[in-house]
Short mmCIF file of C-alpha atoms in Angstrom, two decimals:
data_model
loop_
_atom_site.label_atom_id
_atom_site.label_comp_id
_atom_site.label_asym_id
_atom_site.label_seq_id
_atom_site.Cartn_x
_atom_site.Cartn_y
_atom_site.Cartn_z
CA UNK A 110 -43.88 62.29 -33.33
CA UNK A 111 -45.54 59.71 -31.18
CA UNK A 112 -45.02 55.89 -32.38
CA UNK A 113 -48.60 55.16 -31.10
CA UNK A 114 -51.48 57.86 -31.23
CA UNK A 115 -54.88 57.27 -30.24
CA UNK A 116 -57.83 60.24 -29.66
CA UNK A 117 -61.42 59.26 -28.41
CA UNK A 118 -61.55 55.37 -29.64
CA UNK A 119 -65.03 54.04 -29.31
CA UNK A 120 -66.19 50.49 -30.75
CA UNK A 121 -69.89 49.42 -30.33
CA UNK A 122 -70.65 45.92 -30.89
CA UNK A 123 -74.47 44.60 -31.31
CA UNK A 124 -74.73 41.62 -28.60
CA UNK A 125 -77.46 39.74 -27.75
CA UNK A 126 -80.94 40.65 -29.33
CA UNK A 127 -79.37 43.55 -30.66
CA UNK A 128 -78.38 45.25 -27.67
CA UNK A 129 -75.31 47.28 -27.62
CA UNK A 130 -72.07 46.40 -25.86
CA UNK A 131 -69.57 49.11 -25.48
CA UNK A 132 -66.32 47.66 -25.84
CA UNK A 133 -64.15 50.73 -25.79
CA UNK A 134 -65.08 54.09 -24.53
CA UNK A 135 -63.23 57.12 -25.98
CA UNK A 136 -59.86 55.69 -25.20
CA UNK A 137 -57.14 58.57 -25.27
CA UNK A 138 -53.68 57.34 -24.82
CA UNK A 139 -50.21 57.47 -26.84
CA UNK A 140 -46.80 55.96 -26.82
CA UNK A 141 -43.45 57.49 -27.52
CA UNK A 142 -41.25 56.45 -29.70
CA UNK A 143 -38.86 54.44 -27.60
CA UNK A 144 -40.74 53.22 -25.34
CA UNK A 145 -42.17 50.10 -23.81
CA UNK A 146 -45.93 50.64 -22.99
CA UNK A 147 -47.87 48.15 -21.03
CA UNK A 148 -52.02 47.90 -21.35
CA UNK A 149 -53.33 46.51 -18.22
CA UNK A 150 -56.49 45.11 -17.56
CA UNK A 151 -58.61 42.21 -16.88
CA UNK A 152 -60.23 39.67 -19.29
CA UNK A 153 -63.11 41.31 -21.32
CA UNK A 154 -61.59 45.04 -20.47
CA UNK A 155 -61.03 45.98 -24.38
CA UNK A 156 -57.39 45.36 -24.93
CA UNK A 157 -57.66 43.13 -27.39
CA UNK A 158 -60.33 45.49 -29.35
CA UNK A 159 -58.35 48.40 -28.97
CA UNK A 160 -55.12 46.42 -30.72
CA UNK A 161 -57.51 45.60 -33.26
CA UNK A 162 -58.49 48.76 -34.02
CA UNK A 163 -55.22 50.07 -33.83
CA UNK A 164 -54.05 46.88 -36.98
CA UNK A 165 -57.11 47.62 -38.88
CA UNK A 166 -58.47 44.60 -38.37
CA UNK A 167 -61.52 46.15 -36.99
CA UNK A 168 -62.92 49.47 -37.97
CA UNK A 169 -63.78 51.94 -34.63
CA UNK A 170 -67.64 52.95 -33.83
CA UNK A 171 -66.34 56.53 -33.63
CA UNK A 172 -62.95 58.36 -33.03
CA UNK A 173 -58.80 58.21 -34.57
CA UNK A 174 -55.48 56.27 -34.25
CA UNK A 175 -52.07 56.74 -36.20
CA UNK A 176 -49.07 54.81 -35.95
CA UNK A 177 -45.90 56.57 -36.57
CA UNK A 178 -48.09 59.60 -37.56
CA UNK A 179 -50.34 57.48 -40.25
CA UNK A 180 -53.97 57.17 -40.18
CA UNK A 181 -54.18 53.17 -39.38
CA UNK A 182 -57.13 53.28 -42.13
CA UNK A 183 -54.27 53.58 -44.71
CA UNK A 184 -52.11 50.31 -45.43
CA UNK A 185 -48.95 52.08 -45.15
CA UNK A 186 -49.13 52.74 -41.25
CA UNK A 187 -48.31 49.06 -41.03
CA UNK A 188 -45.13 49.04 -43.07
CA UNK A 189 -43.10 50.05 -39.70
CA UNK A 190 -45.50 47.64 -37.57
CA UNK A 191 -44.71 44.19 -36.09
CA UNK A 192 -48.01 42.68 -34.66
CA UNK A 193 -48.74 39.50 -32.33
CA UNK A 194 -52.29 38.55 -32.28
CA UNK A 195 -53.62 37.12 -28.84
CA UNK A 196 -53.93 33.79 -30.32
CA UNK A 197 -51.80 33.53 -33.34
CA UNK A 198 -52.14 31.10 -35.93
CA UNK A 199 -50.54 30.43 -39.30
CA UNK A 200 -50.41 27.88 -42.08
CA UNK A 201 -49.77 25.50 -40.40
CA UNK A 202 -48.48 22.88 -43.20
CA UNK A 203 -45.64 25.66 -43.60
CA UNK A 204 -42.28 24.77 -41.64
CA UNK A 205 -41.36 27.35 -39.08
CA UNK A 206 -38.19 28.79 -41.52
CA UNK A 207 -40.42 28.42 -44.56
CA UNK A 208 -43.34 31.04 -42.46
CA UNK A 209 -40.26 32.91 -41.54
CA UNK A 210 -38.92 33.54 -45.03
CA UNK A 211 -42.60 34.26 -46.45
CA UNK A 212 -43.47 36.86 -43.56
CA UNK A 213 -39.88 38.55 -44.61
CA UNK A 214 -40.60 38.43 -47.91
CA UNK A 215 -44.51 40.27 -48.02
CA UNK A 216 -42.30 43.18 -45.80
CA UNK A 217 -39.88 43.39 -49.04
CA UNK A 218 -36.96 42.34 -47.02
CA UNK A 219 -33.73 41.66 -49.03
CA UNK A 220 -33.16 37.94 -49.25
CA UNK A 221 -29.64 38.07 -48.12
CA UNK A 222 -30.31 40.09 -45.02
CA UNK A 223 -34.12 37.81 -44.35
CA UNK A 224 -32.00 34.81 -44.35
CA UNK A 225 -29.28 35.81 -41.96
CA UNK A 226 -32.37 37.72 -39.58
CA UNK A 227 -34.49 34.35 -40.14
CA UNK A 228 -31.60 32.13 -38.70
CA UNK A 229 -31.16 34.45 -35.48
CA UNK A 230 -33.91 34.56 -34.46
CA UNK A 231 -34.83 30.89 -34.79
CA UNK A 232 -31.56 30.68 -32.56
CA UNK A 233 -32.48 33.16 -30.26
CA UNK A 234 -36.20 31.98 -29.91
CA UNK A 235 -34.95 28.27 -29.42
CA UNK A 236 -36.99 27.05 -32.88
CA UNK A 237 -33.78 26.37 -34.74
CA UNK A 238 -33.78 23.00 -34.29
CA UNK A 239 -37.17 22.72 -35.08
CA UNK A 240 -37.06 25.15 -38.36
CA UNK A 241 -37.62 22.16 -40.42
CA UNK A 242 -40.92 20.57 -38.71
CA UNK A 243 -44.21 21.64 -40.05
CA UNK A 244 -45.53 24.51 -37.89
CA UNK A 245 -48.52 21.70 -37.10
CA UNK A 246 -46.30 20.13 -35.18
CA UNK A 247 -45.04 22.85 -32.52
CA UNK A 248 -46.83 22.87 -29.09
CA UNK A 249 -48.67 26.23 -28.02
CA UNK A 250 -45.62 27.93 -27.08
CA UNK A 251 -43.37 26.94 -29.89
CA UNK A 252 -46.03 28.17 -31.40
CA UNK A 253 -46.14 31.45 -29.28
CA UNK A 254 -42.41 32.57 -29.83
CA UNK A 255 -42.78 31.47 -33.25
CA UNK A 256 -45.19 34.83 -33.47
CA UNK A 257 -42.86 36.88 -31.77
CA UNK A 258 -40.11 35.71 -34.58
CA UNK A 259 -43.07 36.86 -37.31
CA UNK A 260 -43.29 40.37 -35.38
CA UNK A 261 -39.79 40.81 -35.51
CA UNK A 262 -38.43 39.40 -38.78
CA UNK A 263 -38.76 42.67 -41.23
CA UNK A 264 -37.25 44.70 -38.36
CA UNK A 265 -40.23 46.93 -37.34
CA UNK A 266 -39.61 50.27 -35.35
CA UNK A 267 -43.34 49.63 -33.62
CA UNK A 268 -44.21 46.50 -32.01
CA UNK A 269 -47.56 45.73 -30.81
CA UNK A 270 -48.10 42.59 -28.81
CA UNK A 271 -51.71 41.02 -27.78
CA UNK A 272 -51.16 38.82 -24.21
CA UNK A 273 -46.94 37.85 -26.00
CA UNK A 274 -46.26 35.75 -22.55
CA UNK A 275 -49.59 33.40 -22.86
CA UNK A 276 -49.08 29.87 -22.73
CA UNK A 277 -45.28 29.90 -22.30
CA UNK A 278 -43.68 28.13 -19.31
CA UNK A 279 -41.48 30.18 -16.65
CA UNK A 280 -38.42 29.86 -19.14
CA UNK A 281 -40.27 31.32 -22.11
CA UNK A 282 -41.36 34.00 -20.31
CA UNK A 283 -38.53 34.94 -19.23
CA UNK A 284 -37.17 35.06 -23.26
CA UNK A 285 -39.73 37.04 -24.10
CA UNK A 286 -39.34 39.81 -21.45
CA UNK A 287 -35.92 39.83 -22.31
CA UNK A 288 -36.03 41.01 -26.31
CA UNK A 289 -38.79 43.53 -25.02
CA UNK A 290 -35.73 45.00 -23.19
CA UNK A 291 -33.48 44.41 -26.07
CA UNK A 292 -36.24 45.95 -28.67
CA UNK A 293 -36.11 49.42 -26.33
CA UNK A 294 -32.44 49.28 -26.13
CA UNK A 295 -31.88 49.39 -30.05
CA UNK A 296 -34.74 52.62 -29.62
CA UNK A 297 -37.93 50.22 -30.72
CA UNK A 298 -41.12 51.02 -29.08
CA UNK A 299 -43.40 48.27 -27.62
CA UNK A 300 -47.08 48.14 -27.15
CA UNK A 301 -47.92 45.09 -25.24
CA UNK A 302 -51.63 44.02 -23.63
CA UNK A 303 -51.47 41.86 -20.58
CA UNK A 304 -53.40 40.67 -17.16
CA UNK A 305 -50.42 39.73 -15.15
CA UNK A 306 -49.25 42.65 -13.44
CA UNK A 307 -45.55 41.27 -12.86
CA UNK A 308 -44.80 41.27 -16.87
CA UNK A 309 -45.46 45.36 -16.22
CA UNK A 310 -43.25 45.54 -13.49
CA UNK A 311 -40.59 43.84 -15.15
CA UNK A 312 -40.32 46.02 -18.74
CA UNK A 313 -42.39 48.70 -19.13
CA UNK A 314 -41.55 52.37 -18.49
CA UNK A 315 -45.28 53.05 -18.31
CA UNK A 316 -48.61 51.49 -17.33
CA UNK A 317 -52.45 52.13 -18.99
CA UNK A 318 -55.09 50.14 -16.61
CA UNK A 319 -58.35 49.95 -18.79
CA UNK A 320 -61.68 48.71 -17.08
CA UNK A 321 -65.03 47.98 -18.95
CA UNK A 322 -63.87 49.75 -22.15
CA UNK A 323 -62.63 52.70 -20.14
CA UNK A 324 -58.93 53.93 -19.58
CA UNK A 325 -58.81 54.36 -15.58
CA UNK A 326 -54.98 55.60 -15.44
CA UNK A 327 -52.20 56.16 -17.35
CA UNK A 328 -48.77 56.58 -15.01
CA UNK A 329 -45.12 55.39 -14.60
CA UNK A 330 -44.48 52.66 -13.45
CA UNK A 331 -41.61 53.32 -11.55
CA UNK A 332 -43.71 56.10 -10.03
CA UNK A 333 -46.28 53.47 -9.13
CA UNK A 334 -44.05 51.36 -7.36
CA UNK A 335 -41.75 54.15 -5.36
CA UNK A 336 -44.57 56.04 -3.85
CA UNK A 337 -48.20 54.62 -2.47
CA UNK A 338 -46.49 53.96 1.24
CA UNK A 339 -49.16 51.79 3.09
CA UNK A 340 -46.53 50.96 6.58
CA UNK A 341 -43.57 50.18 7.52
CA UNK A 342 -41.13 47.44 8.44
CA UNK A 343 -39.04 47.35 11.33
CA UNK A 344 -36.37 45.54 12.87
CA UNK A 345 -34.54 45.05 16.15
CA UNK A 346 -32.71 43.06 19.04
CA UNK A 347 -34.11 43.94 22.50
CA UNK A 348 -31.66 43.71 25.50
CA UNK A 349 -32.07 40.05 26.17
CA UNK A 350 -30.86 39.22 22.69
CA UNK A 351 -34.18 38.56 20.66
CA UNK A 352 -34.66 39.29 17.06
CA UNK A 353 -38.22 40.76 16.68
CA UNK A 354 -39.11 42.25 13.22
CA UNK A 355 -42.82 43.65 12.77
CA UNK A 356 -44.57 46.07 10.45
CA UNK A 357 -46.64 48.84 11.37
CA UNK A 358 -49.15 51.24 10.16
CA UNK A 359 -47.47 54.87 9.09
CA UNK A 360 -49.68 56.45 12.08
CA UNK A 361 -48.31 54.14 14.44
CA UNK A 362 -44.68 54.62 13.65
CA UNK A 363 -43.29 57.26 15.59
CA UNK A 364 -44.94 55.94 18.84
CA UNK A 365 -43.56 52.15 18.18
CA UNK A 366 -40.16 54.16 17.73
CA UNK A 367 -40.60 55.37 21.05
CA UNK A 368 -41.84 52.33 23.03
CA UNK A 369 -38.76 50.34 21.42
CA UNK A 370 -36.48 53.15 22.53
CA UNK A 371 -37.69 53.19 25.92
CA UNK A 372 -37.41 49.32 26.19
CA UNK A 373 -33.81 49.87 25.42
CA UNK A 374 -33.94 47.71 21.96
CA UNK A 375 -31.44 48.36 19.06
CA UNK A 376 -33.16 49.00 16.27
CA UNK A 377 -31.78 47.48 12.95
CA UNK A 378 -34.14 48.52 10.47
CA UNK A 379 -36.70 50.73 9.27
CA UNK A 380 -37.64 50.48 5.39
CA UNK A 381 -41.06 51.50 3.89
CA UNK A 382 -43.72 49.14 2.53
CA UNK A 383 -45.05 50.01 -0.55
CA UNK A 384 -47.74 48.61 -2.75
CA UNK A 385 -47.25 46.67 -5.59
CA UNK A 386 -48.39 47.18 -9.26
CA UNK A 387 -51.13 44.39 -8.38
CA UNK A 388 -52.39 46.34 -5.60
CA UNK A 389 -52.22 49.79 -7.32
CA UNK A 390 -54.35 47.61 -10.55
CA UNK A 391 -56.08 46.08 -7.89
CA UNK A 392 -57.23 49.70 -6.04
CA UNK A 393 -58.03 51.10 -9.66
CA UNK A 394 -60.16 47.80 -10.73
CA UNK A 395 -61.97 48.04 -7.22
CA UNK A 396 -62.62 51.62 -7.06
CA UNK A 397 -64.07 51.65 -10.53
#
């Protein structure tokens, strides 16, 4: 059974003067249990409808989605759900462990177990020493791993996250990235939408770009970023002691071999140049 399932998603909007903006165009895509799933695409591409759609907080023009093999029409495909909104927001005269505790306690979470879960992860999101302060009082990314806490505090088996590193410094991010890697070690599965290819690169097992509503590629991402060879790098010392290091095209190759050879120069090393994720998103966006 897949954690995430989603056949033919379409969602038509009425814009301006009632014309009709496609937002999503029969999206096909699903997510194993397990895994860590990253939904690429630029502002405006339909990541944040598609999450939507996939929380029932929107209801699709035309086509299906089940989570954990549950219609997401029905209210009890979000019993094994944890879900980050893009810009979360919560009452805000609440104190961070009071939210916390109430979150826990909608779930059905025993109260022995929701206290001891509530107090790690304020420690392990840095908010314990703020768990007293009205939630008013956080900045944006107190705030921010405050809604990762919410996500995580009845213990879901199926996360889905809506842009999780926005607005958190270099340090935050980092957090964050790591309990994505702790959430597929204990066998979670993650669904996270983002812009910034390097948050891809750094968790996810595979990649969806989406474009204008459309879903351009689906592929691993450690595929992505061990083939796609665009050159290659070499360096050596030439016989009067110079260090020259220079890359070249993978046409050009085996005649720069040969000049350097002939010119008696040691060579030191030859390693491929691949693209990156941001150039393969990058190639996609372009050619599309």
């Amino acid at each position: 059974m897949y954690a995430i399932e989603i056949a033919d998603l379409s969602k038509t909007y009425r814009g301006k003067r009632g014309a009709k903006v496609e937002a999503l165009r029969n999206l096909t895509l699903s997510v194993e249990a397990g895994e860590v799933f990253g939904f690429l695409g630029p502002n405006g591409a339909g990541k944040s409808t598609t999450i939507k759609a996939l929380v029932g907080l929107i209801e699709p023009t035309s086509g299906t989605a089940r989570i954990g093999g549950i219609d997401v029409r029905k209210p009890l495909a979000r019993a094994p759900l944890g879900y980050l909104p893009e810009n979360p927001a919560f009452y805000d005269y609440l104190t961070g462990e009071e939210y916390l505790l109430f979150v826990g306690r909608v779930f059905g979470t025993n109260e022995e177990v929701l206290a001891d879960r509530v107090t790690t992860l304020l420690r392990r999101l840095e908010l314990y020493d703020a768990r007293k302060r009205p939630i008013r009082s956080y900045s944006k990314g107190m705030v921010q791993r405050l809604g990762l806490a919410q996500v995580l505090v009845h213990d879901p088996d199926i996360c889905i996250l809506d842009e999780p590193m926005s607005g958190l410094d270099p340090l935050g991010r980092a957090l964050v990235k790591e309990m994505i890697l702790e959430l597929k070690a204990q066998g979670k599965s993650v669904f996270f939408s983002t812009h910034i290819t390097a948050d891809v690169e750094a968790v996810c097992d595979r990649v969806g770009i989406i474009f204008q509503g459309e879903l351009r590629v689906v592929d691993r991402v450690d595929r992505i970023m061990t083939e796609g060879i665009v050159g290659y790098r070499i360096q050596c010392t030439t016989p009067d002691g110079r260090e020259i290091e220079r890359t070249v095209d993978c046409r050009e190759l085996p005649r720069v071999l040969n000049e350097l050879q002939e010119r008696m120069a040691e060579i030191k090393l030859v390693e491929p140049v691949r693209k990156d994720l941001e150039q393969f998103f990058l190639d996609i966006v372009k050619g599309a």
